[in-house]
mmCIF file with all atom_site columns, N, CA and C in Angstrom:
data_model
loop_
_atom_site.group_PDB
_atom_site.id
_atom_site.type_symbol
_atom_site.label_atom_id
_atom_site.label_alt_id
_atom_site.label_comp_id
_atom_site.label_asym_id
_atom_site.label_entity_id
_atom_site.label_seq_id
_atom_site.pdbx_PDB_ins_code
_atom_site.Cartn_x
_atom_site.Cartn_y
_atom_site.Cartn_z
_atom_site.occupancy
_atom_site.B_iso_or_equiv
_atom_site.pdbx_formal_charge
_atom_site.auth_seq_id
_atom_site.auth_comp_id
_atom_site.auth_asym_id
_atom_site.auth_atom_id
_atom_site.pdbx_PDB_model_num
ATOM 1   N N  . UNK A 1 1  ? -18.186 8.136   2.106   1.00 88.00 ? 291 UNK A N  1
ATOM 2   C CA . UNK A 1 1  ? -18.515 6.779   2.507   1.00 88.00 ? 291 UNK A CA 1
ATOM 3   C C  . UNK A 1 1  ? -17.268 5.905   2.356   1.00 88.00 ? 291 UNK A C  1
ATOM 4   N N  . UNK A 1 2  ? -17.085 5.630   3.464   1.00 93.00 ? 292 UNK A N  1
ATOM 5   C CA . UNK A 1 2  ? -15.436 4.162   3.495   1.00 93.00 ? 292 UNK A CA 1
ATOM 6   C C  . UNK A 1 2  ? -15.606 3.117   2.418   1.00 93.00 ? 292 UNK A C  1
ATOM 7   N N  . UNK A 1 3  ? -14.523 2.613   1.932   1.00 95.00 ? 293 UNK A N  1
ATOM 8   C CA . UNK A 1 3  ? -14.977 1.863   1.129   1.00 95.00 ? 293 UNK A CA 1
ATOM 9   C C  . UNK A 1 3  ? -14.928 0.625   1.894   1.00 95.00 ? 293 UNK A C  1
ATOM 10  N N  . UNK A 1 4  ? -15.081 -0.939  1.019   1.00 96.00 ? 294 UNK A N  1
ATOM 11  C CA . UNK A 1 4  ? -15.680 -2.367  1.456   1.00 96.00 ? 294 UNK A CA 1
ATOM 12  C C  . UNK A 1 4  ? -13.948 -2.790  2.049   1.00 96.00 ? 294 UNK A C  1
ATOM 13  N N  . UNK A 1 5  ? -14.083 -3.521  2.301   1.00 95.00 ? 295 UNK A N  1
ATOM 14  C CA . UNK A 1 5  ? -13.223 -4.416  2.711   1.00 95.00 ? 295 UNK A CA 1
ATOM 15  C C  . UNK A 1 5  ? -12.185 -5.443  1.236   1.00 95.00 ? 295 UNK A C  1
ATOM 16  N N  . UNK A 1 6  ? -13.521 -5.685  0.417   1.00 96.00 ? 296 UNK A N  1
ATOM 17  C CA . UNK A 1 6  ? -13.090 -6.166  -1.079  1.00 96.00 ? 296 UNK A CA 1
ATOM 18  C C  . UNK A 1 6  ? -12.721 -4.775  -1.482  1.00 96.00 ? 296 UNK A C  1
ATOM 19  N N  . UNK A 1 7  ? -13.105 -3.415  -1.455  1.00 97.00 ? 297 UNK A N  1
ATOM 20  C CA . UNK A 1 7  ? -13.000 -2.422  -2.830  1.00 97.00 ? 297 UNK A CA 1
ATOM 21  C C  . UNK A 1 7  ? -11.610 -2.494  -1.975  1.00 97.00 ? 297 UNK A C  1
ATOM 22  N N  . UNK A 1 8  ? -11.064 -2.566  -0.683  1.00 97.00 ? 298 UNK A N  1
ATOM 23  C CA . UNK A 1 8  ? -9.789  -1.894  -0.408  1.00 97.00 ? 298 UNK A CA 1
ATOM 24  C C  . UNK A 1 8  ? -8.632  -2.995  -0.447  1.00 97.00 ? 298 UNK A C  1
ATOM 25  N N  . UNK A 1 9  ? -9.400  -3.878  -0.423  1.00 95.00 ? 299 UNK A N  1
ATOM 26  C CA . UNK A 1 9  ? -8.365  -5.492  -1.090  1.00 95.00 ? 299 UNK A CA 1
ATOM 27  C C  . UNK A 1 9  ? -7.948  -4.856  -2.531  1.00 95.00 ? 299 UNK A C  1
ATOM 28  N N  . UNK A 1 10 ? -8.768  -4.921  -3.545  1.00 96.00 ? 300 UNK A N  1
ATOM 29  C CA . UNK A 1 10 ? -8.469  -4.621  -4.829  1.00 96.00 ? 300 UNK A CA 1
ATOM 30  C C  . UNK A 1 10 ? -7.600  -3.333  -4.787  1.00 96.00 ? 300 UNK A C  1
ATOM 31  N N  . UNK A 1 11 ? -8.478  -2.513  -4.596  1.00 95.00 ? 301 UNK A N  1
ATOM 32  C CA . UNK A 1 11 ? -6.858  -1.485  -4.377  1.00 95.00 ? 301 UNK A CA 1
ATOM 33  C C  . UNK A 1 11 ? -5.503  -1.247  -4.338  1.00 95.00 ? 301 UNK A C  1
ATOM 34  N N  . UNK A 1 12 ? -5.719  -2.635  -2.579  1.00 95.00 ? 302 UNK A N  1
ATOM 35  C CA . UNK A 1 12 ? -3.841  -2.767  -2.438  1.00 95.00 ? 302 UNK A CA 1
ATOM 36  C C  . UNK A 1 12 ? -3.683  -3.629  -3.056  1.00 95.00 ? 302 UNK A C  1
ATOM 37  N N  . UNK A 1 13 ? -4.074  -4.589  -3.672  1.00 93.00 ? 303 UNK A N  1
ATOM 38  C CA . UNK A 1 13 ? -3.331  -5.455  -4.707  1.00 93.00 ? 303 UNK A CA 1
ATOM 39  C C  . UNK A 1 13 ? -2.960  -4.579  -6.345  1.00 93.00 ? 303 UNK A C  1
ATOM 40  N N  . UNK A 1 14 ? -3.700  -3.955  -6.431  1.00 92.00 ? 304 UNK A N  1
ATOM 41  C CA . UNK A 1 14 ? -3.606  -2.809  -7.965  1.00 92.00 ? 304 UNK A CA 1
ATOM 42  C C  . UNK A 1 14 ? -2.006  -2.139  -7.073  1.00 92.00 ? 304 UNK A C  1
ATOM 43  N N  . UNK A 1 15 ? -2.030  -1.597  -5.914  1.00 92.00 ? 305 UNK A N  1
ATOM 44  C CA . UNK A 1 15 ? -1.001  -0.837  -5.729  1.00 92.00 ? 305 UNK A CA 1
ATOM 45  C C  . UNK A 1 15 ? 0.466   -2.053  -5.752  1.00 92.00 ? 305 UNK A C  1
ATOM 46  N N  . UNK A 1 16 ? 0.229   -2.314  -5.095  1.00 90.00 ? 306 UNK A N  1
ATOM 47  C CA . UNK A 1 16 ? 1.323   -3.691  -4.747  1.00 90.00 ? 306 UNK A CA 1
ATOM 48  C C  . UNK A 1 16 ? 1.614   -4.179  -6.005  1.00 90.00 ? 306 UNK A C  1
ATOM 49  N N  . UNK A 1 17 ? 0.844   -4.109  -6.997  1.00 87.00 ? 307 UNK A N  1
ATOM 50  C CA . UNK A 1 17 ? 1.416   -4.824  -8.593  1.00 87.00 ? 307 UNK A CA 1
ATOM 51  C C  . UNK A 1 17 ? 1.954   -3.854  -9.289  1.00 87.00 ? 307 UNK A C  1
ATOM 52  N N  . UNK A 1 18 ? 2.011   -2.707  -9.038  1.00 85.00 ? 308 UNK A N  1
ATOM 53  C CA . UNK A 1 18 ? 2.396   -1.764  -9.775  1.00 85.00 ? 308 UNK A CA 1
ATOM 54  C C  . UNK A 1 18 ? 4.256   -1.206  -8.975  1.00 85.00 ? 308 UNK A C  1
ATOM 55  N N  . UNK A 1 19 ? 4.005   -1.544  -7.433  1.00 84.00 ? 309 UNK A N  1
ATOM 56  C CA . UNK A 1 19 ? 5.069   -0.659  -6.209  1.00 84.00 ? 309 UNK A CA 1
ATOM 57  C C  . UNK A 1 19 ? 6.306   -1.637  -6.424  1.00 84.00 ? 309 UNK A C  1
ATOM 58  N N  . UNK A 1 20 ? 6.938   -2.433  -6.961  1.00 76.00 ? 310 UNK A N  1
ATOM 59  C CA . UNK A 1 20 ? 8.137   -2.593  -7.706  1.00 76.00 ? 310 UNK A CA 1
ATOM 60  C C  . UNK A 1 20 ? 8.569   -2.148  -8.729  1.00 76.00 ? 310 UNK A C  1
ATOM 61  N N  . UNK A 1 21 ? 7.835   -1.563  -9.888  1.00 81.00 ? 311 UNK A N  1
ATOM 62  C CA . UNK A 1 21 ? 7.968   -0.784  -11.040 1.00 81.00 ? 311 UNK A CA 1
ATOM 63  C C  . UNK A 1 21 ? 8.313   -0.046  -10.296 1.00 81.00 ? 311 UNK A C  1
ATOM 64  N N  . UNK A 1 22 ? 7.239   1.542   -9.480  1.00 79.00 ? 312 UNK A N  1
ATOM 65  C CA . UNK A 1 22 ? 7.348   2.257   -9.302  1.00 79.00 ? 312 UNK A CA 1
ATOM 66  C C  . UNK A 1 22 ? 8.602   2.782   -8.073  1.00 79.00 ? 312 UNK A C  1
ATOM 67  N N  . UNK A 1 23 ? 9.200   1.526   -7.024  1.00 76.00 ? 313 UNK A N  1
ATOM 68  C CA . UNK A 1 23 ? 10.218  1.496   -6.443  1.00 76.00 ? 313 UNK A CA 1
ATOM 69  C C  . UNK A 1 23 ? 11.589  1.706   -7.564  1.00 76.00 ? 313 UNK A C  1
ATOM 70  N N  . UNK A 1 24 ? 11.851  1.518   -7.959  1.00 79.00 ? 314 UNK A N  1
ATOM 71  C CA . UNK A 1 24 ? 12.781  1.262   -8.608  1.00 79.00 ? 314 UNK A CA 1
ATOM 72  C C  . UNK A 1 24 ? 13.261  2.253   -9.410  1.00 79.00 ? 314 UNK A C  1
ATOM 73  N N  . UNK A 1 25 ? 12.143  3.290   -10.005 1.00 80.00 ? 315 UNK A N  1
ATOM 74  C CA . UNK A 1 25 ? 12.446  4.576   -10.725 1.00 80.00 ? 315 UNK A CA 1
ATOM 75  C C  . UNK A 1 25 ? 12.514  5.231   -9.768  1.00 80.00 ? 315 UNK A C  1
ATOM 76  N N  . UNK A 1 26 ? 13.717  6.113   -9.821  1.00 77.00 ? 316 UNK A N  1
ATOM 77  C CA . UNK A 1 26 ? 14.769  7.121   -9.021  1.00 77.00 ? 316 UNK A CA 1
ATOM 78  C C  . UNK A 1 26 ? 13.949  8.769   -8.811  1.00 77.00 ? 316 UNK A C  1
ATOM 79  N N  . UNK A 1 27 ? 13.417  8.854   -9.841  1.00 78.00 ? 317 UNK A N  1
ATOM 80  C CA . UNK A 1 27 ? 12.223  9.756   -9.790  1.00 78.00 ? 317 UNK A CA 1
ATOM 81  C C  . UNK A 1 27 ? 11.671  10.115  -8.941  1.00 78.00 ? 317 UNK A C  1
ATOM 82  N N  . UNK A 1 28 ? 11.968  10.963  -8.048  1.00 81.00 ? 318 UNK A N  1
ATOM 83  C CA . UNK A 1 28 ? 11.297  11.743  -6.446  1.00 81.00 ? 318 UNK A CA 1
ATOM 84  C C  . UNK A 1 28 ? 9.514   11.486  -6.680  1.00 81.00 ? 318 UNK A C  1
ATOM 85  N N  . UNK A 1 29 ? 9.195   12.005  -8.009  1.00 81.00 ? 319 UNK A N  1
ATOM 86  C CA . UNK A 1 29 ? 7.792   11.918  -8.415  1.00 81.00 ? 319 UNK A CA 1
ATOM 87  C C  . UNK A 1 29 ? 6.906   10.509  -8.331  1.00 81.00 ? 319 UNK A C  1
ATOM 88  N N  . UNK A 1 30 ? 7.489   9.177   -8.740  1.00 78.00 ? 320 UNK A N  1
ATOM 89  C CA . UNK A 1 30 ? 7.397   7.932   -8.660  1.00 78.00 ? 320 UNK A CA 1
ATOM 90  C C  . UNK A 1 30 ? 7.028   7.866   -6.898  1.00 78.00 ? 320 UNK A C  1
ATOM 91  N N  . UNK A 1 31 ? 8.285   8.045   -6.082  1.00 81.00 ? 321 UNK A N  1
ATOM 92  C CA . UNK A 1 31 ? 7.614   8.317   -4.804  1.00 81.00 ? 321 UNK A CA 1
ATOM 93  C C  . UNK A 1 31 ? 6.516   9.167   -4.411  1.00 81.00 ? 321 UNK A C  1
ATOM 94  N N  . UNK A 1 32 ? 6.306   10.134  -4.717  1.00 87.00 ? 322 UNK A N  1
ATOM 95  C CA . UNK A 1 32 ? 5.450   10.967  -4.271  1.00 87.00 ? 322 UNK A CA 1
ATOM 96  C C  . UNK A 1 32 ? 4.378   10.029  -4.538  1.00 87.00 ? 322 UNK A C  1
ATOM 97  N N  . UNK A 1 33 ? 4.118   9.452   -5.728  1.00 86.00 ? 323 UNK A N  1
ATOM 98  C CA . UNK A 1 33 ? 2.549   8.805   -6.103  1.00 86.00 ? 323 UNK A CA 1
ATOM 99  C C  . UNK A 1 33 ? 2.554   7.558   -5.182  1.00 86.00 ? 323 UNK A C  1
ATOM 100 N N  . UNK A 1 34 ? 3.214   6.838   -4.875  1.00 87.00 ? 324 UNK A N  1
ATOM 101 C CA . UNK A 1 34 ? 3.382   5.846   -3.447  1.00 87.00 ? 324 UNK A CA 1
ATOM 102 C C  . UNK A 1 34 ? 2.661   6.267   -2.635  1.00 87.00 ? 324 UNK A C  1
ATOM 103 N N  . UNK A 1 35 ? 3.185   7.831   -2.285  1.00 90.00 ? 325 UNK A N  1
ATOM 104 C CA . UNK A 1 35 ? 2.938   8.269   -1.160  1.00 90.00 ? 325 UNK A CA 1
ATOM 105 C C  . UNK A 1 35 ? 1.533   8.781   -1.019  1.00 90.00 ? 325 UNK A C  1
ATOM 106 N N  . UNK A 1 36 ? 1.295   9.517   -1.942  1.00 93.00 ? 326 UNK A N  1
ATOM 107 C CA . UNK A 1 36 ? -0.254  9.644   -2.365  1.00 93.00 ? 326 UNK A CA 1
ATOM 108 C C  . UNK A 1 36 ? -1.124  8.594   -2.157  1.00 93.00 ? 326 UNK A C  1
ATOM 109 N N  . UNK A 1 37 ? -0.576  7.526   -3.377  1.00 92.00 ? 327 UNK A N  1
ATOM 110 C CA . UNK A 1 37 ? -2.191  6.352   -2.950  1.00 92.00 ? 327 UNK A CA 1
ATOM 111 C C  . UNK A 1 37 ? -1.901  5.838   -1.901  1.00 92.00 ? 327 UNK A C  1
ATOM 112 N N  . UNK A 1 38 ? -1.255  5.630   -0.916  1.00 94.00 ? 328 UNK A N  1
ATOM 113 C CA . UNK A 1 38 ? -1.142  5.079   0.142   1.00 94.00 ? 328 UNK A CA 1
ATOM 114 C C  . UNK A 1 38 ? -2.088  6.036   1.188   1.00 94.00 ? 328 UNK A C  1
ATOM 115 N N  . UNK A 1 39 ? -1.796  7.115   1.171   1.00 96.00 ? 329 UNK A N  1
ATOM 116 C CA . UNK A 1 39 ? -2.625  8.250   1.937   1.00 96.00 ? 329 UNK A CA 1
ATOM 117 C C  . UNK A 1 39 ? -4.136  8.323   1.834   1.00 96.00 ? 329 UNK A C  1
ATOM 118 N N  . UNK A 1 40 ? -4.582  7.999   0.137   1.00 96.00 ? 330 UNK A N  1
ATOM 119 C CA . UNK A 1 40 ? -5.818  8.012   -0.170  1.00 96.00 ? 330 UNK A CA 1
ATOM 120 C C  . UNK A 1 40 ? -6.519  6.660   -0.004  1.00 96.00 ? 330 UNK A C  1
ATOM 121 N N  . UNK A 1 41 ? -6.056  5.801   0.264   1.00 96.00 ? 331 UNK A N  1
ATOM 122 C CA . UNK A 1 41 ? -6.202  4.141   0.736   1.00 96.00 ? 331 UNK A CA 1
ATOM 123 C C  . UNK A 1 41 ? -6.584  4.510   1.862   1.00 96.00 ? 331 UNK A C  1
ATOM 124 N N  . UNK A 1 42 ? -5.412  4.922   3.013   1.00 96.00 ? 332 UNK A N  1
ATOM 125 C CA . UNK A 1 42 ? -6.046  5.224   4.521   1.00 96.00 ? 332 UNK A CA 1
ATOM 126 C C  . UNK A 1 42 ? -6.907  5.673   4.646   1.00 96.00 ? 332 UNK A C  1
ATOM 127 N N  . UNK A 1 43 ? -7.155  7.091   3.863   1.00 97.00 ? 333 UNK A N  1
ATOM 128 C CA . UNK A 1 43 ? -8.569  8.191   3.878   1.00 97.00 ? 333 UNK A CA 1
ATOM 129 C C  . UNK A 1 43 ? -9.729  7.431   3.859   1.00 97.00 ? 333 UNK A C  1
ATOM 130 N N  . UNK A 1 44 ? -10.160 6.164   2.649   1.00 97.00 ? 334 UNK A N  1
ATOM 131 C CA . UNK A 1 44 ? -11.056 5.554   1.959   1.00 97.00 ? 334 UNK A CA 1
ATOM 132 C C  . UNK A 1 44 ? -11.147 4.398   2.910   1.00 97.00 ? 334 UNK A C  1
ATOM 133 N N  . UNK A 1 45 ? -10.250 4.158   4.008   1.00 97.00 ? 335 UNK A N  1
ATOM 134 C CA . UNK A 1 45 ? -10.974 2.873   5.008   1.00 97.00 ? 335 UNK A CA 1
ATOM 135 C C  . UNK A 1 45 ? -12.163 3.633   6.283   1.00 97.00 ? 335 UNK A C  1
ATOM 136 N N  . UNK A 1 46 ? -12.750 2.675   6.608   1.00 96.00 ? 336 UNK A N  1
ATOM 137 C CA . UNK A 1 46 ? -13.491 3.070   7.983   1.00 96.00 ? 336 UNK A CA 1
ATOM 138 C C  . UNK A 1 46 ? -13.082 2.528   8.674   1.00 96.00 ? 336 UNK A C  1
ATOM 139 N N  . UNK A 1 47 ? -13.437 3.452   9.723   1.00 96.00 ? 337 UNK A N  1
ATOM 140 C CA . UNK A 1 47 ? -12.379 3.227   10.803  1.00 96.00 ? 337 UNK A CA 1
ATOM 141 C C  . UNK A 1 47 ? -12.220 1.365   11.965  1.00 96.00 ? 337 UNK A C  1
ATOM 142 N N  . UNK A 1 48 ? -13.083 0.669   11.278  1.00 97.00 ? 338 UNK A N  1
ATOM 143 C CA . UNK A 1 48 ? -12.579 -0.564  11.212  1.00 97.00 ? 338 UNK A CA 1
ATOM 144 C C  . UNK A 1 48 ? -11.777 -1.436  10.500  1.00 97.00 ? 338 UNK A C  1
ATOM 145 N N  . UNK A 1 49 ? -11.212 -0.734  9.370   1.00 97.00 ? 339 UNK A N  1
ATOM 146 C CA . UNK A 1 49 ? -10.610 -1.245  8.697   1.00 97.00 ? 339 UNK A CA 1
ATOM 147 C C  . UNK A 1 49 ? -8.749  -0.234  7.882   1.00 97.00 ? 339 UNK A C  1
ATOM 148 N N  . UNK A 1 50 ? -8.856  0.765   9.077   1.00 96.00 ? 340 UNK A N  1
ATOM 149 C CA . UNK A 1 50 ? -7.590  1.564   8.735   1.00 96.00 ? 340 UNK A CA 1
ATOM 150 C C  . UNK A 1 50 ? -6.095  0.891   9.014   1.00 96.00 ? 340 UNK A C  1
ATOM 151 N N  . UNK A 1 51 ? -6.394  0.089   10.162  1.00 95.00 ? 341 UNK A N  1
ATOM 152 C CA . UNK A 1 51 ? -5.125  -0.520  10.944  1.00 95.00 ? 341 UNK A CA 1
ATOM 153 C C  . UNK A 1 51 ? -4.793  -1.644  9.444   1.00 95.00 ? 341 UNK A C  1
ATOM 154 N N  . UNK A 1 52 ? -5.790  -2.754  9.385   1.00 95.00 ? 342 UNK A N  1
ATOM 155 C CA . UNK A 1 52 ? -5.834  -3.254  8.357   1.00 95.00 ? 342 UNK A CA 1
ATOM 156 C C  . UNK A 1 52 ? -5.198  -3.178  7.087   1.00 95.00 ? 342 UNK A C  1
ATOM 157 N N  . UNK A 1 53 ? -5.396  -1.398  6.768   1.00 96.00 ? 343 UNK A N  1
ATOM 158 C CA . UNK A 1 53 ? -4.780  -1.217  5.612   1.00 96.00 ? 343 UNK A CA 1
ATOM 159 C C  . UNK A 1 53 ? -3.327  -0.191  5.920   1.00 96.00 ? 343 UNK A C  1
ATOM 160 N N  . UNK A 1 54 ? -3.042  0.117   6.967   1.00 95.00 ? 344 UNK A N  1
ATOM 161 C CA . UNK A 1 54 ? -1.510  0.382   7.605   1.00 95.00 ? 344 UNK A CA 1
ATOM 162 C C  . UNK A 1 54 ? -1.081  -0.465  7.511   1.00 95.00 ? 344 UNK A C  1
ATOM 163 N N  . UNK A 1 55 ? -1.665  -1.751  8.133   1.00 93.00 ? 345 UNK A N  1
ATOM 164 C CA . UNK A 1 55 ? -0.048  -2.946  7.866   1.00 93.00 ? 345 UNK A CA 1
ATOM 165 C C  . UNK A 1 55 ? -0.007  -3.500  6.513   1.00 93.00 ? 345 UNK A C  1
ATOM 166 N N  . UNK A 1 56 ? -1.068  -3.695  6.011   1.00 94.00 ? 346 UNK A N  1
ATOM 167 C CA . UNK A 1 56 ? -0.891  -4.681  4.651   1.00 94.00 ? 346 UNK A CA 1
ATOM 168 C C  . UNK A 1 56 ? 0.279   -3.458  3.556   1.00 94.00 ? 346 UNK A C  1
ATOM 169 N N  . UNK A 1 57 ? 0.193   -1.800  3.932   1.00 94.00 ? 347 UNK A N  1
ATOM 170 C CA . UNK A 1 57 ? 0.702   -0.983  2.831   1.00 94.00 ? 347 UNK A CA 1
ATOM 171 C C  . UNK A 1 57 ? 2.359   -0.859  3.203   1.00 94.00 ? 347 UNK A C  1
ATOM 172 N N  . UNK A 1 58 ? 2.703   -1.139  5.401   1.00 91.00 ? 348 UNK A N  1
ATOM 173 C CA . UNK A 1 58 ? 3.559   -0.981  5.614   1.00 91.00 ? 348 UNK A CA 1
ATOM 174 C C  . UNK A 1 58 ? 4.303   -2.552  5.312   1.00 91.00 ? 348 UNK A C  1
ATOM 175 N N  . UNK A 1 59 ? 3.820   -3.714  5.027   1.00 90.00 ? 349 UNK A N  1
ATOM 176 C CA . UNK A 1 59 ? 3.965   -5.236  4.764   1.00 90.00 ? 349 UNK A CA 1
ATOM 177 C C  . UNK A 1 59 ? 4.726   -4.922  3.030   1.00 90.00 ? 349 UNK A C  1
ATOM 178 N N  . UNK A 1 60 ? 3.911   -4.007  2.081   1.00 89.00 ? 350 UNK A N  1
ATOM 179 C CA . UNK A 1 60 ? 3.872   -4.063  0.783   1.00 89.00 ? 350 UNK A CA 1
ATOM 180 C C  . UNK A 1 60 ? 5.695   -3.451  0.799   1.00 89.00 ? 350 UNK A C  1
ATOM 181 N N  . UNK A 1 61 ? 5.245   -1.750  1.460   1.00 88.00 ? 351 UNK A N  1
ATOM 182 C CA . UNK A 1 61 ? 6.153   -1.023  1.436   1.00 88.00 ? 351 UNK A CA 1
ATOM 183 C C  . UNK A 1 61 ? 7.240   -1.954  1.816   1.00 88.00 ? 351 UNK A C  1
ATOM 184 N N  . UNK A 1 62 ? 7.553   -2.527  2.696   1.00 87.00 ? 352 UNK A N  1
ATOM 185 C CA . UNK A 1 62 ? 9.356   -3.421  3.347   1.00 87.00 ? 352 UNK A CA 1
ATOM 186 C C  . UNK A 1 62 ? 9.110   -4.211  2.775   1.00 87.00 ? 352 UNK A C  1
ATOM 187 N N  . UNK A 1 63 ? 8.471   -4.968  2.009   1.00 85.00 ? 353 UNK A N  1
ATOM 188 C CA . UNK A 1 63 ? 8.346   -6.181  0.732   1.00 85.00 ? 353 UNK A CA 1
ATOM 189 C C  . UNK A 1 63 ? 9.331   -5.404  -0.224  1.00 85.00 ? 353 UNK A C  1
ATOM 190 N N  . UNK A 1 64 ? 8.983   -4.534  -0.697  1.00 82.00 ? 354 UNK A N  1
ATOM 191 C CA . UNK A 1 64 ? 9.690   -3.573  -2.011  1.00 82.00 ? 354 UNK A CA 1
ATOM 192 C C  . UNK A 1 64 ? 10.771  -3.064  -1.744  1.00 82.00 ? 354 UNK A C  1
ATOM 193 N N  . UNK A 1 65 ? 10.873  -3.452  -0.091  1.00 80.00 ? 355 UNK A N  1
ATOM 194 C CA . UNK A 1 65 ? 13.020  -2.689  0.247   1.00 80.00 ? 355 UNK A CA 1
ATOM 195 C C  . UNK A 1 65 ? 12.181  -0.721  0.384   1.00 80.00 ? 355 UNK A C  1
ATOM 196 N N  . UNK A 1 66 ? 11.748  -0.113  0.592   1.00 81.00 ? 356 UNK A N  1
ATOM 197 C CA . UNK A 1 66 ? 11.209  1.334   0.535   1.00 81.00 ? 356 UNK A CA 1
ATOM 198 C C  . UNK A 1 66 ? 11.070  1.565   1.992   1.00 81.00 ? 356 UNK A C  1
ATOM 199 N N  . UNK A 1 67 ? 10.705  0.601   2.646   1.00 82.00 ? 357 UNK A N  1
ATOM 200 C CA . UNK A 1 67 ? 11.037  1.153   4.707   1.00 82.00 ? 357 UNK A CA 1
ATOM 201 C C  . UNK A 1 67 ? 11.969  -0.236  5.475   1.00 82.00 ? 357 UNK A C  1
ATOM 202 N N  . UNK A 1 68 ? 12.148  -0.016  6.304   1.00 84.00 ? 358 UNK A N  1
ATOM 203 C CA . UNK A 1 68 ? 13.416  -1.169  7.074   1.00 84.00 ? 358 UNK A CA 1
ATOM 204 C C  . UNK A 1 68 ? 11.928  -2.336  6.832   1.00 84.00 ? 358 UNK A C  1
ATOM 205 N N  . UNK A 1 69 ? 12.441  -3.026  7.149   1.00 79.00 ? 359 UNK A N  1
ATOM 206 C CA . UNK A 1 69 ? 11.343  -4.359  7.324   1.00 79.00 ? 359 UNK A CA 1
ATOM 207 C C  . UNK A 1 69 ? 12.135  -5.872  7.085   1.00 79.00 ? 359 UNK A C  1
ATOM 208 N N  . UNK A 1 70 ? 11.571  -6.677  8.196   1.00 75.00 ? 360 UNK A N  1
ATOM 209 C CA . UNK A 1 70 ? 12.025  -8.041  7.981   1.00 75.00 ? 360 UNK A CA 1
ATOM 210 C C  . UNK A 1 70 ? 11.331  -8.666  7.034   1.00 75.00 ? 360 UNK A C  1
ATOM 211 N N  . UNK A 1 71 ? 10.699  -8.339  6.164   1.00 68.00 ? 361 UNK A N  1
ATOM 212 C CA . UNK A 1 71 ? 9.739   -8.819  5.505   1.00 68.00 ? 361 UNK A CA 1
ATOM 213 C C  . UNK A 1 71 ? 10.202  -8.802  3.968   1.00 68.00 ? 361 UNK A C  1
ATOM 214 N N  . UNK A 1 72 ? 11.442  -8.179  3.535   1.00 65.00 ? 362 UNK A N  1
ATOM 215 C CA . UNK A 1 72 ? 12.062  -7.472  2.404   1.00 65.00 ? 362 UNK A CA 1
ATOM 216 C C  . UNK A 1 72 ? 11.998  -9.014  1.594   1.00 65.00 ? 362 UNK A C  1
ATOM 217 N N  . UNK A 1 73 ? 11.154  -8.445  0.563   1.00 66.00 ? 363 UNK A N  1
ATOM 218 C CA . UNK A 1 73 ? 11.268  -9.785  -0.742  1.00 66.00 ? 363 UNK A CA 1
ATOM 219 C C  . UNK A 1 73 ? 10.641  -10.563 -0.167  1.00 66.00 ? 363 UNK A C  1
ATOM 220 N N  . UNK A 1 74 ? 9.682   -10.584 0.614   1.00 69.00 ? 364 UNK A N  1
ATOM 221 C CA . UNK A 1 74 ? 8.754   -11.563 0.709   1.00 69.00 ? 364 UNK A CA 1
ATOM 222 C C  . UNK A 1 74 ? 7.310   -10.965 0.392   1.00 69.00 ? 364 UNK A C  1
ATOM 223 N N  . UNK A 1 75 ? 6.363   -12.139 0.108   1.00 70.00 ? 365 UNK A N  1
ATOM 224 C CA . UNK A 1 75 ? 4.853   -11.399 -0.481  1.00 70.00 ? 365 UNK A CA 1
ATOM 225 C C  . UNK A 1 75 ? 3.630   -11.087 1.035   1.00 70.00 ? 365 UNK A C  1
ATOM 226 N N  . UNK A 1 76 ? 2.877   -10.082 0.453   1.00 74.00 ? 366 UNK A N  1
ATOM 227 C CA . UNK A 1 76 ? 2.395   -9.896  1.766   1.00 74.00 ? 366 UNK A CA 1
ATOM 228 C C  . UNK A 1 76 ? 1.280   -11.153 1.837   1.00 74.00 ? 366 UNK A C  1
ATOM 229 N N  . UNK A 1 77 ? 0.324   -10.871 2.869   1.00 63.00 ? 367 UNK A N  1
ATOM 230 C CA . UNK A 1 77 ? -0.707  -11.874 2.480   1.00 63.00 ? 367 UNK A CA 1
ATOM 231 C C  . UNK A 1 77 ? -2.309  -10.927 3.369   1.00 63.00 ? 367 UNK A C  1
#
C-alpha cells in the first residue's frame, strides 16, 4: 500500500535533515544509504505521487551539491 502524501512529506524532510551530514562523509557507504532511501521513497509513492517525490529528492539532492543543479545551497520547498 503507497504511502500518504503527509507519511512521504515526513520522510523527505527526515531524509533532507539528515543528507548534509551524510553528503559530506567520503564514505562510498554514506552514499549508498542516500541511494537506498531515496529508492525506497520512490517504491512507497503511488503512482500519483512518484513525480512529486523525484523532484523534491532531485531539489534535496542539488541543494546538498551531490547532482549538477541550479538549486545548490538553496532549501527545497
Amino acid at each position: 500500500m503507497p504511502k500518504s502524501r503527509a507519511e512521504l512529506d515526513e520522510a523527505l524532510r527526515l531524509l533532507e535533515s539528515n543528507l548534509v551530514a551524510l553528503a559530506e562523509i567520503t564514505d562510498p557507504a554514506a552514499h549508498a544509504t542516500i541511494e537506498r532511501e531515496s529508492a525506497l521513497l520512490l517504491q512507497a509513492a503511488g503512482p500519483e505521487d512518484v513525480e512529486f517525490v523525484r523532484q523534491r529528492l532531485n531539489c534535496m539532492l542539488g541543494s546538498a551539491g551531490l547532482i549538477p543543479s541550479d538549486n545548490e545551497g538553496e532549501p527545497c520547498s
